[in-house]
mmCIF file of C-alpha atoms and ligand atoms in Angstrom:
data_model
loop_
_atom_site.group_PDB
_atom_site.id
_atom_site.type_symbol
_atom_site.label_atom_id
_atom_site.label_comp_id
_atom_site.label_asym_id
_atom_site.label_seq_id
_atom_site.Cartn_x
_atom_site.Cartn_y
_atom_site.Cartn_z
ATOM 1 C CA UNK A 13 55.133 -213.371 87.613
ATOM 2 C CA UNK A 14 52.267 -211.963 85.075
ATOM 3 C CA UNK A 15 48.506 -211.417 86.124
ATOM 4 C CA UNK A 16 46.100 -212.555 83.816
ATOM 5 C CA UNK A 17 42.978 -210.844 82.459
ATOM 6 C CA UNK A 18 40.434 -213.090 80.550
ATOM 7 C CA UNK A 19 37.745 -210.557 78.031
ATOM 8 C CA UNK A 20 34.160 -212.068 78.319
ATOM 9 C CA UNK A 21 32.852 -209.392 75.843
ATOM 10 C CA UNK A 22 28.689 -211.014 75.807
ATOM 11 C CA UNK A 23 26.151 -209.434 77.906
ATOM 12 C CA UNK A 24 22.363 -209.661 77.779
ATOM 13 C CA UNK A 25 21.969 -206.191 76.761
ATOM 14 C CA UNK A 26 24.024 -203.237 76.694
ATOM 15 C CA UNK A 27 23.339 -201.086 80.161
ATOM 16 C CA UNK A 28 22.520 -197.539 78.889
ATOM 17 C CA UNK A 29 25.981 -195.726 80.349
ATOM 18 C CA UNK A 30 28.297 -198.579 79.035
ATOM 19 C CA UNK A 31 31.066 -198.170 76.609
ATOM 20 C CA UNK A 32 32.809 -201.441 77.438
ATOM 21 C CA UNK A 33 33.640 -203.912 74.137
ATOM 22 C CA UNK A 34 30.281 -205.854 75.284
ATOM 23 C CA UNK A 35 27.670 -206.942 72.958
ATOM 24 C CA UNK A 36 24.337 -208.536 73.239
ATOM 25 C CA UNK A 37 23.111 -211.532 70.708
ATOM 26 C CA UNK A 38 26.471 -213.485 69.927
ATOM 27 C CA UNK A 39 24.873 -216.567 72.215
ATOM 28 C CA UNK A 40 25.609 -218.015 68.657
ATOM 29 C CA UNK A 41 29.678 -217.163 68.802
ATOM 30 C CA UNK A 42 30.431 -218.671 72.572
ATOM 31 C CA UNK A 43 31.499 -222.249 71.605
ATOM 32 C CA UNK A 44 33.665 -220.244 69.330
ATOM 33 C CA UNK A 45 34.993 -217.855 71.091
ATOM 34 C CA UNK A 46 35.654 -220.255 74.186
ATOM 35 C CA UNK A 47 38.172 -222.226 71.453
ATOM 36 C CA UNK A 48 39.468 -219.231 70.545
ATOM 37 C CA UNK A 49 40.744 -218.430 73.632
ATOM 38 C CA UNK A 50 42.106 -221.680 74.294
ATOM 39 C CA UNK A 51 44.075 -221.076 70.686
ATOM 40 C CA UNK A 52 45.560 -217.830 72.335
ATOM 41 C CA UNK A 53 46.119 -218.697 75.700
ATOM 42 C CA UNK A 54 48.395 -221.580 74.319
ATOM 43 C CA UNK A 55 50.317 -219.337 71.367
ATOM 44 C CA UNK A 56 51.032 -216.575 74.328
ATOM 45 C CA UNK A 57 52.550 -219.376 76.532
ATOM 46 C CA UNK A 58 54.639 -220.562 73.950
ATOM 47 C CA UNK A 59 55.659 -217.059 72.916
ATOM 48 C CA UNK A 60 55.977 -216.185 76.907
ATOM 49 C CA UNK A 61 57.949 -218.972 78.164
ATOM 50 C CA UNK A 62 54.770 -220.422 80.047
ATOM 51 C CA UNK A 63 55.705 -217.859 83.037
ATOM 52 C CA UNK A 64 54.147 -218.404 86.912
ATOM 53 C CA UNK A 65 51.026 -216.659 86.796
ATOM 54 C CA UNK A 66 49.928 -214.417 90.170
ATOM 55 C CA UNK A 67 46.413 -213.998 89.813
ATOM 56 C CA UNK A 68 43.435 -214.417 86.919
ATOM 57 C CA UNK A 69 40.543 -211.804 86.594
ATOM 58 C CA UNK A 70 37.916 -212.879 83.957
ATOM 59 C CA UNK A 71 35.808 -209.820 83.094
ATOM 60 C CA UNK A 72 33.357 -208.315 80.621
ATOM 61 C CA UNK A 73 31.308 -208.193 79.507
ATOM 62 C CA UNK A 74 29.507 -210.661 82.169
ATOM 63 C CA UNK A 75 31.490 -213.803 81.820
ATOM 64 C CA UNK A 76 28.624 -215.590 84.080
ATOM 65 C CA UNK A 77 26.320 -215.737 81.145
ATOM 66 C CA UNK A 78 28.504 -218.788 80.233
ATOM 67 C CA UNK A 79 27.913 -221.889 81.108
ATOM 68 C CA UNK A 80 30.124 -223.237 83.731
ATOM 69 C CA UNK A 81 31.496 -225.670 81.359
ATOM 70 C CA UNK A 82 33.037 -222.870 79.603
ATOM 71 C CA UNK A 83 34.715 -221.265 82.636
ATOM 72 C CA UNK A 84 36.325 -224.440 83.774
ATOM 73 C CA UNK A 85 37.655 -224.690 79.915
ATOM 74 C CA UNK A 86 39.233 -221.071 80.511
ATOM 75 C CA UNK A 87 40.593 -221.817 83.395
ATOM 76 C CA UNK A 88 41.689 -224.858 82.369
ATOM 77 C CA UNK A 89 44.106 -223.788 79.350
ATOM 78 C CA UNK A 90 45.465 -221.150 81.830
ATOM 79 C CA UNK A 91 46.202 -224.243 84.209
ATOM 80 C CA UNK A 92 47.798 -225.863 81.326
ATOM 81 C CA UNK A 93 49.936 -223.525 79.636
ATOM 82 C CA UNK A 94 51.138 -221.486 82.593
ATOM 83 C CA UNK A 95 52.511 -222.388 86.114
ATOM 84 C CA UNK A 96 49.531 -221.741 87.871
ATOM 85 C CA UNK A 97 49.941 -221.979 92.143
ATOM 86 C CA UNK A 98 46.940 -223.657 93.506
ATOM 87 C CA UNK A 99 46.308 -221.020 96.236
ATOM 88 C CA UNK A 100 46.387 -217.596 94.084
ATOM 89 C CA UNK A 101 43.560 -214.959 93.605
ATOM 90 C CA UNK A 102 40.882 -216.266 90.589
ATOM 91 C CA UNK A 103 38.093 -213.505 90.669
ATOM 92 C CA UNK A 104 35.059 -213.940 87.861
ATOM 93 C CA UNK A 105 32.870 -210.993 87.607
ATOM 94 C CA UNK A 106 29.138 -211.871 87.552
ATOM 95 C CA UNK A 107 26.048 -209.941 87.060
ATOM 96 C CA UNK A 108 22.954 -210.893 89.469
ATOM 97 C CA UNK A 109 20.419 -211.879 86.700
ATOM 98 C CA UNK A 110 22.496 -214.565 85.009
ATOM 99 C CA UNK A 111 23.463 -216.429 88.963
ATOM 100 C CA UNK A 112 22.290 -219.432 90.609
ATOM 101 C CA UNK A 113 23.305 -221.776 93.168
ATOM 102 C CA UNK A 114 23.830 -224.570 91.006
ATOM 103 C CA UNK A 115 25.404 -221.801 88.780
ATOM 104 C CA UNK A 116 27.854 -220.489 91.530
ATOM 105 C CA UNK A 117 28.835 -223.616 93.369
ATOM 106 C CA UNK A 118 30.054 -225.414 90.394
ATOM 107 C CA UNK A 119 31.771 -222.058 89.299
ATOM 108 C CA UNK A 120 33.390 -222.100 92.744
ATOM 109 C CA UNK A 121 34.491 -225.876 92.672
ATOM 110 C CA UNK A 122 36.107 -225.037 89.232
ATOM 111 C CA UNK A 123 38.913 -222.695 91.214
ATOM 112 C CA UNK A 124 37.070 -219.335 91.344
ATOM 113 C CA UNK A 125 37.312 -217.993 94.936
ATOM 114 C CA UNK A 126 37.065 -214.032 94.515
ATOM 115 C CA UNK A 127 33.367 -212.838 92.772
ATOM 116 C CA UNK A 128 32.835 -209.559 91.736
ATOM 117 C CA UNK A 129 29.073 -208.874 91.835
ATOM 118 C CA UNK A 130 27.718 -205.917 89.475
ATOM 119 C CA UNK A 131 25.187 -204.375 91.667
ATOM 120 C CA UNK A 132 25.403 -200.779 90.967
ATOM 121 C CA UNK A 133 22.401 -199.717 92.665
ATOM 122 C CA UNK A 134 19.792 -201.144 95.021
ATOM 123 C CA UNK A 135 17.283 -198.664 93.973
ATOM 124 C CA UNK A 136 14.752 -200.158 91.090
ATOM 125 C CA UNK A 137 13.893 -197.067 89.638
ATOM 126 C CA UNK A 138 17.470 -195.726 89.411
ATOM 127 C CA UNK A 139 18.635 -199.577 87.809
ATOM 128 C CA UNK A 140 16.271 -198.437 85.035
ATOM 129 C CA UNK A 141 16.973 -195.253 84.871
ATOM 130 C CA UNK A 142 20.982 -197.397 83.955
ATOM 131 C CA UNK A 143 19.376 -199.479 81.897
ATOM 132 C CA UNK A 144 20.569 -202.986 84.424
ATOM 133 C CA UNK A 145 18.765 -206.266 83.880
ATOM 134 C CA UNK A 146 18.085 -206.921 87.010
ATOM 135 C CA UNK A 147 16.122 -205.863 90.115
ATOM 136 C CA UNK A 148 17.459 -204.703 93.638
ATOM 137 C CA UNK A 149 16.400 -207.691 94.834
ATOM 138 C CA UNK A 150 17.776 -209.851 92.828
ATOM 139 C CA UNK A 151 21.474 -208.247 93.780
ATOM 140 C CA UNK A 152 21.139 -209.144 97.250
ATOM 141 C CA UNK A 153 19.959 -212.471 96.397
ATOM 142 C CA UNK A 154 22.869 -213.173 94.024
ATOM 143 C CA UNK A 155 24.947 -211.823 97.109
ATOM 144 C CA UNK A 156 23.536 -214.625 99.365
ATOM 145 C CA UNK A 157 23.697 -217.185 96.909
ATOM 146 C CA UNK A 158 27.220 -216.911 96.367
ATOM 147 C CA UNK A 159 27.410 -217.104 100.113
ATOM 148 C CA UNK A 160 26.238 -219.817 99.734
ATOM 149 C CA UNK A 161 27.785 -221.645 97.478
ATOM 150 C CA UNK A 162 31.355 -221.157 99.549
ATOM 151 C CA UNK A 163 32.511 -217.835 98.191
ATOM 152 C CA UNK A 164 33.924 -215.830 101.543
ATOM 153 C CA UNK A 165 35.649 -213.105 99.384
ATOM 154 C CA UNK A 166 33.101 -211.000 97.900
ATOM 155 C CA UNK A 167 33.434 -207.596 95.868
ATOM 156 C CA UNK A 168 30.203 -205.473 95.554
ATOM 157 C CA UNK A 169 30.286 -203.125 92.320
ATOM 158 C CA UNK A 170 28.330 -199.448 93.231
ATOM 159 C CA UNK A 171 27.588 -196.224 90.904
ATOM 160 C CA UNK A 172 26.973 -193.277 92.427
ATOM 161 C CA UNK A 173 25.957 -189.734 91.061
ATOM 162 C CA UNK A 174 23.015 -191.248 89.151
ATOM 163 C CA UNK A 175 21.003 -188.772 87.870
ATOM 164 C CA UNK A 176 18.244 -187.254 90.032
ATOM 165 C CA UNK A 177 19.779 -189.574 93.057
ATOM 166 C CA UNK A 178 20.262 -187.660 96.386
ATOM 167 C CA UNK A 179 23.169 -188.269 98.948
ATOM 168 C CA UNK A 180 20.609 -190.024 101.117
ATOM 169 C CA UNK A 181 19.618 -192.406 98.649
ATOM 170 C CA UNK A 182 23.179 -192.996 97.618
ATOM 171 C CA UNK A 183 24.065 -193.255 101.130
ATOM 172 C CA UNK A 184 20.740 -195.894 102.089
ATOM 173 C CA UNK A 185 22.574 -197.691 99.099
ATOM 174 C CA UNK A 186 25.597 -197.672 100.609
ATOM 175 C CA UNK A 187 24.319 -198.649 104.183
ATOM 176 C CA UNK A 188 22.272 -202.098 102.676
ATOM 177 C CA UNK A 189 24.960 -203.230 100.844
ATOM 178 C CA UNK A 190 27.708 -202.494 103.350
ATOM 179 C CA UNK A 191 25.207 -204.614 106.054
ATOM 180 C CA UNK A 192 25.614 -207.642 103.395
ATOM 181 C CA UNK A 193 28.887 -207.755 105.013
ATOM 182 C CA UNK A 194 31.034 -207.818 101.602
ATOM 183 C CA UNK A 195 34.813 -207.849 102.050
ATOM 184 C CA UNK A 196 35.494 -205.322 99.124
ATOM 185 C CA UNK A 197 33.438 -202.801 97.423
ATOM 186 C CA UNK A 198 34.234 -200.575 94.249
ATOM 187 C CA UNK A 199 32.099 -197.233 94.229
ATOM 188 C CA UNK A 200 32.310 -195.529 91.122
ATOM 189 C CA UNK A 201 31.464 -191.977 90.376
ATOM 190 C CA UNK A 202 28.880 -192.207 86.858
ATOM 191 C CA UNK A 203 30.517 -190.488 83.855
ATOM 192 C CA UNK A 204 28.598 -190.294 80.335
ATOM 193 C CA UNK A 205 30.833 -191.574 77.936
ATOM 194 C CA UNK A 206 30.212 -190.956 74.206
ATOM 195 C CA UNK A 207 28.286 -193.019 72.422
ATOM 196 C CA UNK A 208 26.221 -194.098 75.087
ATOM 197 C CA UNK A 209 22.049 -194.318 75.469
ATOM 198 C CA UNK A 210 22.325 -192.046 78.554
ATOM 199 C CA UNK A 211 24.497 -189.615 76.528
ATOM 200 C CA UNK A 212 21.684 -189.501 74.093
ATOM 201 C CA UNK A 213 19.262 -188.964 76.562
ATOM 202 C CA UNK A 214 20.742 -186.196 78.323
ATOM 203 C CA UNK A 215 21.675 -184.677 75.100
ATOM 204 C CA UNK A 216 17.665 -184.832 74.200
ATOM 205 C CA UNK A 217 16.430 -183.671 77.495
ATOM 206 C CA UNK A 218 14.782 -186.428 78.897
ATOM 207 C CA UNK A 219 17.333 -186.919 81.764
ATOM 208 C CA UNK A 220 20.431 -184.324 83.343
ATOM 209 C CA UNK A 221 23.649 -184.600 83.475
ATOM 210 C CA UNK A 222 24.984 -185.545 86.726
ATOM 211 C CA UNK A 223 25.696 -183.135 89.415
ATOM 212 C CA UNK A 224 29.211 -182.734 89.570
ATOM 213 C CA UNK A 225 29.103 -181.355 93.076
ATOM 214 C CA UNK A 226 26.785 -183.636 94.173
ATOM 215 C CA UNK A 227 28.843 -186.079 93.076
ATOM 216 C CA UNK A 228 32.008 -185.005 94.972
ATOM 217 C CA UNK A 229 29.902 -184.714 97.937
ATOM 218 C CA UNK A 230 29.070 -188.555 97.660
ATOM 219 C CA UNK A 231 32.607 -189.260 97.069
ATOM 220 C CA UNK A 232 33.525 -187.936 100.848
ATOM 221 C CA UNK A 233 30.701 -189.286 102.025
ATOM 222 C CA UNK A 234 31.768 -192.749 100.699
ATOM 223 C CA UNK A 235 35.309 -192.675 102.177
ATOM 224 C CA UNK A 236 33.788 -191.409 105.522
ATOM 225 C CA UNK A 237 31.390 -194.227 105.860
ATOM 226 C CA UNK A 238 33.229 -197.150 104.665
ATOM 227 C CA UNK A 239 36.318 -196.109 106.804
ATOM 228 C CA UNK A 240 33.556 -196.372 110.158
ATOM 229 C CA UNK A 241 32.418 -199.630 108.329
ATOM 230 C CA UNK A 242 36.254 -201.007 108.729
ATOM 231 C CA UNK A 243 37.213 -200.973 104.836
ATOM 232 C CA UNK A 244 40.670 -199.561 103.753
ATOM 233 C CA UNK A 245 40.562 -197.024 101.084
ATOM 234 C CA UNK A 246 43.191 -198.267 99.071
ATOM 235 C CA UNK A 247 42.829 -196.713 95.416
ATOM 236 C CA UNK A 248 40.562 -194.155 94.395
ATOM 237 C CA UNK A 249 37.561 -196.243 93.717
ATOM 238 C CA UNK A 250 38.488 -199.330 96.130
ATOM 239 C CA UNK A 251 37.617 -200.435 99.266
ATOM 240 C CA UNK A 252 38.604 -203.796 101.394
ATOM 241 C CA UNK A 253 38.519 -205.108 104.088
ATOM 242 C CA UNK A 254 42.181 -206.011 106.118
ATOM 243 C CA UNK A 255 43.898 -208.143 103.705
ATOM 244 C CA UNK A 256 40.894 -208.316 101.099
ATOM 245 C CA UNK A 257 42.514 -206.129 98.513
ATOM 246 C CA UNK A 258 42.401 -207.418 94.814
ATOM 247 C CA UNK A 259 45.630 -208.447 94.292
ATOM 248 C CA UNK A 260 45.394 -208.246 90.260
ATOM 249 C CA UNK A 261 44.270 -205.047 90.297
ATOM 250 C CA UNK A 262 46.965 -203.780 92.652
ATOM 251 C CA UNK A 263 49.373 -205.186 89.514
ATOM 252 C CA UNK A 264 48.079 -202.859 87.320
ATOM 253 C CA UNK A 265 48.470 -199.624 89.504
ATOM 254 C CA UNK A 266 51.756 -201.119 90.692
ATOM 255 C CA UNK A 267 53.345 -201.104 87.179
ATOM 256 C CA UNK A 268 53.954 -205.332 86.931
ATOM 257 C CA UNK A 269 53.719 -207.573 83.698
ATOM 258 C CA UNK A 270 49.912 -208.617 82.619
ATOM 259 C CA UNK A 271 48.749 -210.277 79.936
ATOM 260 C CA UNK A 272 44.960 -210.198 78.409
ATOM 261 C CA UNK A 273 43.264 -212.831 76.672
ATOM 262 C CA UNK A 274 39.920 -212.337 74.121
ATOM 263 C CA UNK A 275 38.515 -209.491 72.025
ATOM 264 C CA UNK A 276 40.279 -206.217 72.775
ATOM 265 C CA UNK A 277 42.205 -207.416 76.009
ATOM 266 C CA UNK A 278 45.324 -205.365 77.147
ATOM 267 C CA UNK A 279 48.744 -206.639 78.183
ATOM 268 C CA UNK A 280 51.568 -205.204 79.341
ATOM 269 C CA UNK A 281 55.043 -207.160 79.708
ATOM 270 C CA UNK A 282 58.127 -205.329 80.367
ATOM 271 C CA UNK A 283 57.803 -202.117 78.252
ATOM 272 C CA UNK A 284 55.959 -203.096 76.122
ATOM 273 C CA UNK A 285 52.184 -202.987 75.623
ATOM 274 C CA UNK A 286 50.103 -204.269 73.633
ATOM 275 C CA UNK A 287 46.100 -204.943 72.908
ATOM 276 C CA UNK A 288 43.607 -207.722 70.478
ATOM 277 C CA UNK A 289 41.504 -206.712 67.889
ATOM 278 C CA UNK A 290 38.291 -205.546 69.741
ATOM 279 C CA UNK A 291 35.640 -206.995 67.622
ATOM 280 C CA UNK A 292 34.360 -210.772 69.008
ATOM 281 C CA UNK A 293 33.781 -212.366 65.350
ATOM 282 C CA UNK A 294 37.445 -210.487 63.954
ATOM 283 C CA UNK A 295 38.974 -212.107 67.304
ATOM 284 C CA UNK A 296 37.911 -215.454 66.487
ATOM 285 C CA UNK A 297 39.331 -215.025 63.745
ATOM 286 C CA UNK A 298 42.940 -214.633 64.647
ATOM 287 C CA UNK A 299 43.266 -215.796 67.851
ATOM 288 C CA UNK A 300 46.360 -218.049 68.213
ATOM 289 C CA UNK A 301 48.391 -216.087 65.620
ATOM 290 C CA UNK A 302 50.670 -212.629 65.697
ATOM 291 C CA UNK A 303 47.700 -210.776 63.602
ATOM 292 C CA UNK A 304 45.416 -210.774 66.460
ATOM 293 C CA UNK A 305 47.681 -208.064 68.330
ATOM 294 C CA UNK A 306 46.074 -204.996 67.100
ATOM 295 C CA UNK A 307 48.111 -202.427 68.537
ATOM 296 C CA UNK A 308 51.613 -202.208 70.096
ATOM 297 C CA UNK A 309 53.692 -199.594 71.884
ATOM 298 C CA UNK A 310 57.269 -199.998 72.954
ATOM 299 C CA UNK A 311 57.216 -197.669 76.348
ATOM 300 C CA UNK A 312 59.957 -194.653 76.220
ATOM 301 C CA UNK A 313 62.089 -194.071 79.910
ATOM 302 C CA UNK A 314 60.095 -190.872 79.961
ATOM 303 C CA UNK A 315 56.694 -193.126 79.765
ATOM 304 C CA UNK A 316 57.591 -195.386 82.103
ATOM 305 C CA UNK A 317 57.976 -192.461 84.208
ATOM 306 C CA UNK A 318 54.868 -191.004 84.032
ATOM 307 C CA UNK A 319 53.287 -194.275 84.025
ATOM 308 C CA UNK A 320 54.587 -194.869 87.339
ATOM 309 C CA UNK A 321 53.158 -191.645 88.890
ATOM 310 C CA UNK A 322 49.910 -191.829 87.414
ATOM 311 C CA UNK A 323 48.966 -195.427 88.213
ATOM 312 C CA UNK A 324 50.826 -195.087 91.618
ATOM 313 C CA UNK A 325 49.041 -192.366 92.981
ATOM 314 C CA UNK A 326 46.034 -194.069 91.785
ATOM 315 C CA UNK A 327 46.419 -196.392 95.470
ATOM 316 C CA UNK A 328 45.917 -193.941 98.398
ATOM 317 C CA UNK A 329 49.273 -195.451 99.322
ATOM 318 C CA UNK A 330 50.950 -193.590 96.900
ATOM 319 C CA UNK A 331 54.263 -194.287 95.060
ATOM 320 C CA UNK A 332 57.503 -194.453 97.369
ATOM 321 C CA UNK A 333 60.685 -191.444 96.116
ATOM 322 C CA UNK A 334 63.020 -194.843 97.219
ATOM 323 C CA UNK A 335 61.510 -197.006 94.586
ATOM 324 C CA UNK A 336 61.425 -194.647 91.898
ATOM 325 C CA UNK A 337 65.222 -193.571 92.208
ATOM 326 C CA UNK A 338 65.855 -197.426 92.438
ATOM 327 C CA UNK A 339 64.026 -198.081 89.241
ATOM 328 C CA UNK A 340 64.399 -195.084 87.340
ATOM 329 C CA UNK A 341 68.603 -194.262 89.105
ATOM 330 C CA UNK A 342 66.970 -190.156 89.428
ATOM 331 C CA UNK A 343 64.715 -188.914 92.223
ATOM 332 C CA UNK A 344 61.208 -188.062 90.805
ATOM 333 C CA UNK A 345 61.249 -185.073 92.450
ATOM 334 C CA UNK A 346 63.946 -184.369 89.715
ATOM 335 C CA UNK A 347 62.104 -185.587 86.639
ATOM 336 C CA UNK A 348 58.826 -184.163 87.730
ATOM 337 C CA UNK A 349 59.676 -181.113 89.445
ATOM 338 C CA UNK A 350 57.300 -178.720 87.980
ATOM 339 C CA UNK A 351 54.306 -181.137 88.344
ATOM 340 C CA UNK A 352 54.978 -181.641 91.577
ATOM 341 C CA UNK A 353 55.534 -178.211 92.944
ATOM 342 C CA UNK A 354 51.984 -177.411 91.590
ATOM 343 C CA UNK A 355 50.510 -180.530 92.927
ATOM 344 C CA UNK A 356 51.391 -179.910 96.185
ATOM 345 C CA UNK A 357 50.406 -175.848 96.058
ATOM 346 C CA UNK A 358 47.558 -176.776 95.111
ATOM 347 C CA UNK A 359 46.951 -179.365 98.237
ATOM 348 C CA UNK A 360 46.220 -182.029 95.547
ATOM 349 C CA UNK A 361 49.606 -183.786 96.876
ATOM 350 C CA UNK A 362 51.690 -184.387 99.515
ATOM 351 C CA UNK A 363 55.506 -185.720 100.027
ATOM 352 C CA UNK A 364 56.727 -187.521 103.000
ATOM 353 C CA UNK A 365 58.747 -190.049 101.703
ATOM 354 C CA UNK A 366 56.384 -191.001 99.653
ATOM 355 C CA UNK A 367 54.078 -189.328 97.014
ATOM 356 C CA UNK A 368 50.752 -189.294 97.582
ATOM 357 C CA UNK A 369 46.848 -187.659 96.932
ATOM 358 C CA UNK A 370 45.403 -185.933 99.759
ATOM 359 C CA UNK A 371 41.661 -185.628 100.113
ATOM 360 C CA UNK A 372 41.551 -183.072 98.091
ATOM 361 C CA UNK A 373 43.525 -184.707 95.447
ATOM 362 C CA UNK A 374 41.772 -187.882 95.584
ATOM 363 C CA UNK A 375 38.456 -185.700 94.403
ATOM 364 C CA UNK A 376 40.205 -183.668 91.769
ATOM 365 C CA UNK A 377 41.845 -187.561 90.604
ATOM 366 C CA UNK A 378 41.982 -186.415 86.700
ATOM 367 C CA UNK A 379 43.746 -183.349 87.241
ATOM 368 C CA UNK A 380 46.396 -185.421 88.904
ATOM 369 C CA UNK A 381 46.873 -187.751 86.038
ATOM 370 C CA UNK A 382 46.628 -185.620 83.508
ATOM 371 C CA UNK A 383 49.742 -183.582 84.461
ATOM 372 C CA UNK A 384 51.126 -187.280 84.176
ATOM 373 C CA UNK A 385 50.069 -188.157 80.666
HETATM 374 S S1 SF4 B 439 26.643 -205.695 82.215
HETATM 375 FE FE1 SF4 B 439 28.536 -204.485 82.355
HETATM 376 S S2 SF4 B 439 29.620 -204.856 80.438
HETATM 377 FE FE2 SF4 B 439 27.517 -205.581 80.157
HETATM 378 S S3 SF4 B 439 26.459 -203.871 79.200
HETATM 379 FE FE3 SF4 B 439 26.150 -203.678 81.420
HETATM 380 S S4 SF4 B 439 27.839 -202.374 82.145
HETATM 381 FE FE4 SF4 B 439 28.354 -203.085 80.073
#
């Protein structure tokens, strides 16, 4: 069974703190880049054995500044080359200035029933201070409109750690999107990653860097609240309601096969990984053939491994000792001794069967990992 991701890589513009492979003003390249896809998504069944698929994420990028025409095209090559089950997670991420009703209910009739709405904040000046499209306002419209239009399994998207933003205003956030009554939310911490506008404007003074303590203190303060509000903290950034965990995701954290389609998607299929050309118009290009695989790794024992720890302990649930001597035929406590005595001196793990973060591990996450890596 392989989960499928689907690359939008268009947006409107490019948010100040984003280093995803996005890019404004290719409105020209869609029709293109739709057929593209189509062109890959057959040439990977064919190579694949047209396997069942378990779920399809289409991400960005903001795939809803297609037209729904497009999406039902996506969708429908995936339908076509791959055993697709009628009643199996299809999430579409959208962002709230490119939604309407019309908009949403045809993208629902077309088989989407999971929407992952990029709100980020509900605070106008702190959207601009990100450099979003849209308003606060408009969020929690886009919110009700995909009500709406039939969609009962919502995710909410949420930055905290802004600069200049307080715990209360993160929390007053928090609180109005929570009362939406979404069934998952991500909340993730802001990091300035190279390259970016808000990198360039902390390195020129005209905003700081986020508070790092601040920003641990809204991390507790998220899992405290959203356990009250009845979510399940289920991976470091995640949050669902019973039963309203993203089931693709949970692939990638649990180690199974995925395989990405469009500019600079990832797969994964066995041990082996492998990812496109990241460039739109270079994509295009070569969809459909073996030279639009850019880069390939064959995994080692000793990566699969690690891999397992550090996406496992990624889900509060941890990774189960059982599962990796089944898999791997040696306890992990045996491979990863050393890693795992510190961990757990350091209170950043604990064993019981199973390995997994404590509190305190879940807020020093990267530490974690990197002993991993
Ligand atoms: S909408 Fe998302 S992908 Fe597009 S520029 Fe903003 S953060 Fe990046």
């Amino acid at each position: 069974m392989l989960a499928v991701y689907i690359h939008i890589p268009f947006c409107k513009q490019k948010c100040k703190y984003c280093d995803f492979n996005s890019h404004p003003g290719l409105e020209s390249f869609y029709q293109a880049y739709i057929d593209a896809l189509a062109g890959e998504i057959s040439f990977q069944a064919s190579k694949l054995d047209s396997p069942d698929v378990k779920s399809i994420y289409m991400g960005g990028g903001t795939p809803t500044l297609l037209d729904t025409a497009h999406i039902d095209a996506i969708l429908g090559a995936v339908g076509r080359y791959f055993s697709v089950a009628r009643d199996i997670e299809v999430s579409v991420e959208a962002n709230p200035e490119t939604v309407s009703l019309d908009k949403l209910t045809s993208i629902r009739k077309a088989g989407v029933n999971r929407l992952s709405i990029g709100f980020q904040s509900l605070d106008d000046e702190y959207l601009r201070l990100l450099g979003r499209k849209h308003s606060a306002e408009q969020a929690v419209k886009a919110f009700r409109l995909a009500r709406e239009a039939g969609f009962d399994n919502i995710n909410v998207d949420l930055i905290f750690g802004i600069p200049g933003q307080s715990l209360a205003n993160w929390a007053l956030t928090l609180e109005q999107a929570v009362s939406l009554g979404p069934e998952h939310l991500s909340c993730y911490g802001l990091t300035i990653e190279p390259g970016t506008v808000l990198e360039r404007e902390i390195a020129n003074g005209l905003i700081e860097n986020p508070d790092e303590d601040l920003q641990a203190d809204m991390l507790v303060y998220t899992m405290e609240s959203l356990e009250e509000s009845g979510f399940e903290h289920y991976e470091i950034s995640n949050y669902a309601k019973p039963g309203r965990q993203c089931a693709h995701n949970l692939t990638y954290w649990s180690g199974g096969d995925y395989v990405g389609f469009g500019a600079g998607a990832h797969s994964k299929i066995e041990s082996r990984r492998f990812s496109n050309i990241a460039g739109p118009q270079k994509y295009i290009e070569n969809a459909g053939t073996d030279s639009c695989v850019a880069d390939t790794i064959d995994l080692s024992l000793q990566d699969e491994m690690s891999e397992m720890l550090f996406l496992g302990l990624r889900k509060t649930e941890g990774i189960s000792s059982e599962e990796f001597k089944a898999r791997f035929g040696k306890p992990v406590q045996a491979v990863f001794k050393d890693e795992i005595n510190d961990l757990v001196r350091d209170g950043l793990v604990i064993q019981d069967g199973r390995l997994r973060l404590t509190k305190k591990g879940i807020l020093f996450g990267n530490e974690v990992f990197s002993k991993f890596l």
